Amino acid sequence: MRRFLRPGHDPARERLKRDLFQFNKTVEHGFPHQPSALGYSPSLRILAIGTRSGAVKLYGAPGVEFMGLHRENNAVLQIAFLPGQCKLVTLLDDNSLHLWSLKVKGGASELQEDESFTLRGPPGAAPSATRITVILPHSSQELLYLGTESGNVFVVQL
């Protein structure tokens, strides 16, 4: 015990302190920090919350909670659930769309990102021509309407 009371720099002491008192995040629970988007699926009864750091958290019945993290560290601007499916689409502030789904793996459900897509305009076009402001899933479950800053509407096949 006397060893820890000595003043000065001791490499063995520093290594032991680092090993004994290292902080490791093992679980995250509750309402996310800095929410930026909200989506709800009435058929699934699931609430999705997106954050400024790119996280997506889903909340269902008590005790049901899923979390997904985008590869990029961009804010989630919008979340839309696809009707009749366990899928959702997120729009990030870098104008990219991401398709997520709830899948069963090894007997447990998990939220995973299936695809990503960025709407690009013709060369020389103004950025507002393709800057997505609204996403709306079609009831056919195969199409997604994208409204842009300039007033254009694009149809994307899922």
PDB file of C-alpha atoms in Angstrom:
ATOM      1  CA  MET A   1       0.000   0.000   0.000  1.00  0.00           C
ATOM      2  CA  ARG A   2       2.924   2.283   0.679  1.00  0.00           C
ATOM      3  CA  ARG A   3       3.777   2.149  -2.971  1.00  0.00           C
ATOM      4  CA  PHE A   4       0.737   4.285  -3.939  1.00  0.00           C
ATOM      5  CA  LEU A   5       1.571   7.016  -1.428  1.00  0.00           C
ATOM      6  CA  ARG A   6       5.004   7.822  -2.892  1.00  0.00           C
ATOM      7  CA  PRO A   7       5.290  11.149  -4.728  1.00  0.00           C
ATOM      8  CA  GLY A   8       6.850  11.246  -8.177  1.00  0.00           C
ATOM      9  CA  HIS A   9       6.433   9.423 -11.470  1.00  0.00           C
ATOM     10  CA  ASP A  10       6.453   5.636 -11.346  1.00  0.00           C
ATOM     11  CA  PRO A  11       5.682   3.822 -14.653  1.00  0.00           C
ATOM     12  CA  ALA A  12       4.464   0.684 -12.861  1.00  0.00           C
ATOM     13  CA  ARG A  13       2.100   2.800 -10.767  1.00  0.00           C
ATOM     14  CA  GLU A  14       0.731   4.612 -13.842  1.00  0.00           C
ATOM     15  CA  ARG A  15       0.177   1.332 -15.692  1.00  0.00           C
ATOM     16  CA  LEU A  16      -1.602  -0.160 -12.673  1.00  0.00           C
ATOM     17  CA  LYS A  17      -3.816   2.938 -12.307  1.00  0.00           C
ATOM     18  CA  ARG A  18      -4.714   2.792 -15.997  1.00  0.00           C
ATOM     19  CA  ASP A  19      -5.601  -0.916 -15.775  1.00  0.00           C
ATOM     20  CA  LEU A  20      -7.614  -0.632 -12.556  1.00  0.00           C
ATOM     21  CA  PHE A  21      -9.458   2.609 -13.181  1.00  0.00           C
ATOM     22  CA  GLN A  22     -10.021   2.607 -16.930  1.00  0.00           C
ATOM     23  CA  PHE A  23     -13.542   3.646 -17.973  1.00  0.00           C
ATOM     24  CA  ASN A  24     -15.267   1.389 -20.495  1.00  0.00           C
ATOM     25  CA  LYS A  25     -18.777   2.127 -21.721  1.00  0.00           C
ATOM     26  CA  THR A  26     -20.657  -1.160 -21.627  1.00  0.00           C
ATOM     27  CA  VAL A  27     -24.304  -0.191 -22.010  1.00  0.00           C
ATOM     28  CA  GLU A  28     -26.343   2.836 -22.981  1.00  0.00           C
ATOM     29  CA  HIS A  29     -29.932   3.174 -21.847  1.00  0.00           C
ATOM     30  CA  GLY A  30     -32.566   5.899 -21.851  1.00  0.00           C
ATOM     31  CA  PHE A  31     -33.349   8.985 -23.872  1.00  0.00           C
ATOM     32  CA  PRO A  32     -30.537   9.946 -26.280  1.00  0.00           C
ATOM     33  CA  HIS A  33     -28.432  13.076 -25.942  1.00  0.00           C
ATOM     34  CA  GLN A  34     -29.071  15.915 -28.465  1.00  0.00           C
ATOM     35  CA  PRO A  35     -32.126  14.550 -30.334  1.00  0.00           C
ATOM     36  CA  SER A  36     -32.604  16.016 -33.807  1.00  0.00           C
ATOM     37  CA  ALA A  37     -35.295  13.880 -35.522  1.00  0.00           C
ATOM     38  CA  LEU A  38     -38.357  11.874 -34.565  1.00  0.00           C
ATOM     39  CA  GLY A  39     -40.342   9.168 -36.340  1.00  0.00           C
ATOM     40  CA  TYR A  40     -43.205   6.902 -35.290  1.00  0.00           C
ATOM     41  CA  SER A  41     -44.710   3.739 -36.748  1.00  0.00           C
ATOM     42  CA  PRO A  42     -48.323   3.253 -35.610  1.00  0.00           C
ATOM     43  CA  SER A  43     -48.474  -0.293 -36.995  1.00  0.00           C
ATOM     44  CA  LEU A  44     -45.299  -1.400 -35.183  1.00  0.00           C
ATOM     45  CA  ARG A  45     -45.815   0.932 -32.218  1.00  0.00           C
ATOM     46  CA  ILE A  46     -42.182   1.951 -32.354  1.00  0.00           C
ATOM     47  CA  LEU A  47     -40.750   5.430 -31.774  1.00  0.00           C
ATOM     48  CA  ALA A  48     -37.440   6.324 -33.457  1.00  0.00           C
ATOM     49  CA  ILE A  49     -35.223   9.176 -32.309  1.00  0.00           C
ATOM     50  CA  GLY A  50     -32.218  10.430 -34.287  1.00  0.00           C
ATOM     51  CA  THR A  51     -29.405  12.458 -32.753  1.00  0.00           C
ATOM     52  CA  ARG A  52     -26.907  15.066 -33.881  1.00  0.00           C
ATOM     53  CA  SER A  53     -24.108  12.520 -33.575  1.00  0.00           C
ATOM     54  CA  GLY A  54     -25.716  10.115 -36.082  1.00  0.00           C
ATOM     55  CA  ALA A  55     -27.271   7.639 -33.654  1.00  0.00           C
ATOM     56  CA  VAL A  56     -30.751   6.167 -34.178  1.00  0.00           C
ATOM     57  CA  LYS A  57     -32.605   4.765 -31.163  1.00  0.00           C
ATOM     58  CA  LEU A  58     -35.853   2.814 -31.391  1.00  0.00           C
ATOM     59  CA  TYR A  59     -38.227   2.401 -28.460  1.00  0.00           C
ATOM     60  CA  GLY A  60     -41.131  -0.054 -28.371  1.00  0.00           C
ATOM     61  CA  ALA A  61     -42.885  -1.790 -25.497  1.00  0.00           C
ATOM     62  CA  PRO A  62     -41.281  -1.443 -22.049  1.00  0.00           C
ATOM     63  CA  GLY A  63     -37.810  -2.944 -22.166  1.00  0.00           C
ATOM     64  CA  VAL A  64     -37.623  -2.908 -25.993  1.00  0.00           C
ATOM     65  CA  GLU A  65     -34.812  -0.655 -27.169  1.00  0.00           C
ATOM     66  CA  PHE A  66     -32.584  -0.787 -30.247  1.00  0.00           C
ATOM     67  CA  MET A  67     -29.695   1.440 -31.269  1.00  0.00           C
ATOM     68  CA  GLY A  68     -27.961   1.942 -34.603  1.00  0.00           C
ATOM     69  CA  LEU A  69     -25.087   4.224 -35.485  1.00  0.00           C
ATOM     70  CA  HIS A  70     -24.361   5.730 -38.902  1.00  0.00           C
ATOM     71  CA  ARG A  71     -20.839   5.337 -40.221  1.00  0.00           C
ATOM     72  CA  GLU A  72     -20.637   9.099 -40.632  1.00  0.00           C
ATOM     73  CA  ASN A  73     -20.840  11.454 -37.688  1.00  0.00           C
ATOM     74  CA  ASN A  74     -23.633  13.623 -39.170  1.00  0.00           C
ATOM     75  CA  ALA A  75     -26.900  14.803 -37.655  1.00  0.00           C
ATOM     76  CA  VAL A  76     -30.083  12.878 -38.415  1.00  0.00           C
ATOM     77  CA  LEU A  77     -32.583  15.353 -39.924  1.00  0.00           C
ATOM     78  CA  GLN A  78     -35.585  13.113 -40.661  1.00  0.00           C
ATOM     79  CA  ILE A  79     -36.822   9.598 -39.962  1.00  0.00           C
ATOM     80  CA  ALA A  80     -39.596   7.857 -41.904  1.00  0.00           C
ATOM     81  CA  PHE A  81     -40.887   4.325 -41.367  1.00  0.00           C
ATOM     82  CA  LEU A  82     -41.862   2.318 -44.441  1.00  0.00           C
ATOM     83  CA  PRO A  83     -45.526   1.302 -44.157  1.00  0.00           C
ATOM     84  CA  GLY A  84     -46.151  -2.317 -43.237  1.00  0.00           C
ATOM     85  CA  GLN A  85     -42.452  -3.172 -42.893  1.00  0.00           C
ATOM     86  CA  CYS A  86     -39.839  -3.267 -40.139  1.00  0.00           C
ATOM     87  CA  LYS A  87     -37.764  -0.739 -42.086  1.00  0.00           C
ATOM     88  CA  LEU A  88     -37.024   2.961 -41.770  1.00  0.00           C
ATOM     89  CA  VAL A  89     -35.215   5.613 -43.777  1.00  0.00           C
ATOM     90  CA  THR A  90     -33.046   8.318 -42.245  1.00  0.00           C
ATOM     91  CA  LEU A  91     -31.894  11.563 -43.845  1.00  0.00           C
ATOM     92  CA  LEU A  92     -28.588  12.996 -42.638  1.00  0.00           C
ATOM     93  CA  ASP A  93     -27.382  16.577 -42.867  1.00  0.00           C
ATOM     94  CA  ASP A  94     -24.870  15.575 -45.578  1.00  0.00           C
ATOM     95  CA  ASN A  95     -27.911  14.849 -47.835  1.00  0.00           C
ATOM     96  CA  SER A  96     -27.500  11.072 -47.642  1.00  0.00           C
ATOM     97  CA  LEU A  97     -30.359   8.598 -47.173  1.00  0.00           C
ATOM     98  CA  HIS A  98     -29.922   5.396 -45.186  1.00  0.00           C
ATOM     99  CA  LEU A  99     -32.202   2.357 -45.156  1.00  0.00           C
ATOM    100  CA  TRP A 100     -32.395   0.481 -41.834  1.00  0.00           C
ATOM    101  CA  SER A 101     -34.174  -2.738 -40.933  1.00  0.00           C
ATOM    102  CA  LEU A 102     -34.887  -4.813 -37.857  1.00  0.00           C
ATOM    103  CA  LYS A 103     -33.529  -8.297 -38.440  1.00  0.00           C
ATOM    104  CA  VAL A 104     -33.279 -11.438 -36.357  1.00  0.00           C
ATOM    105  CA  LYS A 105     -29.744 -12.792 -35.972  1.00  0.00           C
ATOM    106  CA  GLY A 106     -28.908 -15.675 -33.696  1.00  0.00           C
ATOM    107  CA  GLY A 107     -32.265 -15.534 -31.947  1.00  0.00           C
ATOM    108  CA  ALA A 108     -31.971 -11.814 -31.135  1.00  0.00           C
ATOM    109  CA  SER A 109     -33.284  -8.820 -33.060  1.00  0.00           C
ATOM    110  CA  GLU A 110     -30.960  -6.046 -34.134  1.00  0.00           C
ATOM    111  CA  LEU A 111     -31.151  -2.783 -36.048  1.00  0.00           C
ATOM    112  CA  GLN A 112     -28.803  -2.744 -39.024  1.00  0.00           C
ATOM    113  CA  GLU A 113     -28.134  -0.422 -41.933  1.00  0.00           C
ATOM    114  CA  ASP A 114     -28.876  -2.092 -45.274  1.00  0.00           C
ATOM    115  CA  GLU A 115     -28.097   0.577 -47.856  1.00  0.00           C
ATOM    116  CA  SER A 116     -27.171   4.239 -48.262  1.00  0.00           C
ATOM    117  CA  PHE A 117     -27.802   6.651 -51.111  1.00  0.00           C
ATOM    118  CA  THR A 118     -26.882  10.240 -51.942  1.00  0.00           C
ATOM    119  CA  LEU A 119     -28.965  12.242 -54.400  1.00  0.00           C
ATOM    120  CA  ARG A 120     -26.647  13.911 -56.892  1.00  0.00           C
ATOM    121  CA  GLY A 121     -27.598  16.509 -59.450  1.00  0.00           C
ATOM    122  CA  PRO A 122     -26.182  17.195 -62.896  1.00  0.00           C
ATOM    123  CA  PRO A 123     -22.723  18.798 -63.003  1.00  0.00           C
ATOM    124  CA  GLY A 124     -22.908  22.546 -62.494  1.00  0.00           C
ATOM    125  CA  ALA A 125     -26.376  22.443 -60.911  1.00  0.00           C
ATOM    126  CA  ALA A 126     -27.046  24.498 -57.785  1.00  0.00           C
ATOM    127  CA  PRO A 127     -26.764  22.526 -54.526  1.00  0.00           C
ATOM    128  CA  SER A 128     -30.365  23.470 -53.661  1.00  0.00           C
ATOM    129  CA  ALA A 129     -31.550  21.476 -56.696  1.00  0.00           C
ATOM    130  CA  THR A 130     -30.744  18.239 -54.894  1.00  0.00           C
ATOM    131  CA  ARG A 131     -30.805  19.307 -51.214  1.00  0.00           C
ATOM    132  CA  ILE A 132     -33.482  16.991 -49.728  1.00  0.00           C
ATOM    133  CA  THR A 133     -35.927  18.650 -47.348  1.00  0.00           C
ATOM    134  CA  VAL A 134     -38.763  16.096 -47.169  1.00  0.00           C
ATOM    135  CA  ILE A 135     -38.947  12.306 -47.409  1.00  0.00           C
ATOM    136  CA  LEU A 136     -42.242  10.486 -47.829  1.00  0.00           C
ATOM    137  CA  PRO A 137     -42.620   6.722 -48.259  1.00  0.00           C
ATOM    138  CA  HIS A 138     -45.238   5.580 -50.774  1.00  0.00           C
ATOM    139  CA  SER A 139     -47.904   3.123 -49.627  1.00  0.00           C
ATOM    140  CA  SER A 140     -46.708   0.613 -52.260  1.00  0.00           C
ATOM    141  CA  GLN A 141     -43.699  -0.020 -49.958  1.00  0.00           C
ATOM    142  CA  GLU A 142     -41.404   0.194 -52.985  1.00  0.00           C
ATOM    143  CA  LEU A 143     -41.066   3.936 -53.623  1.00  0.00           C
ATOM    144  CA  LEU A 144     -39.802   6.931 -51.710  1.00  0.00           C
ATOM    145  CA  TYR A 145     -40.677  10.526 -52.633  1.00  0.00           C
ATOM    146  CA  LEU A 146     -37.948  13.101 -52.058  1.00  0.00           C
ATOM    147  CA  GLY A 147     -38.748  16.814 -51.979  1.00  0.00           C
ATOM    148  CA  THR A 148     -35.885  19.243 -52.492  1.00  0.00           C
ATOM    149  CA  GLU A 149     -35.155  22.842 -51.550  1.00  0.00           C
ATOM    150  CA  SER A 150     -35.720  23.990 -55.128  1.00  0.00           C
ATOM    151  CA  GLY A 151     -39.201  22.417 -55.294  1.00  0.00           C
ATOM    152  CA  ASN A 152     -38.301  19.338 -57.288  1.00  0.00           C
ATOM    153  CA  VAL A 153     -39.774  15.959 -56.378  1.00  0.00           C
ATOM    154  CA  PHE A 154     -37.738  12.839 -57.045  1.00  0.00           C
ATOM    155  CA  VAL A 155     -38.993   9.261 -56.881  1.00  0.00           C
ATOM    156  CA  VAL A 156     -36.528   6.663 -55.605  1.00  0.00           C
ATOM    157  CA  GLN A 157     -37.153   2.958 -55.887  1.00  0.00           C
ATOM    158  CA  LEU A 158     -36.272   1.119 -52.697  1.00  0.00           C
TER     159      LEU A 158
END
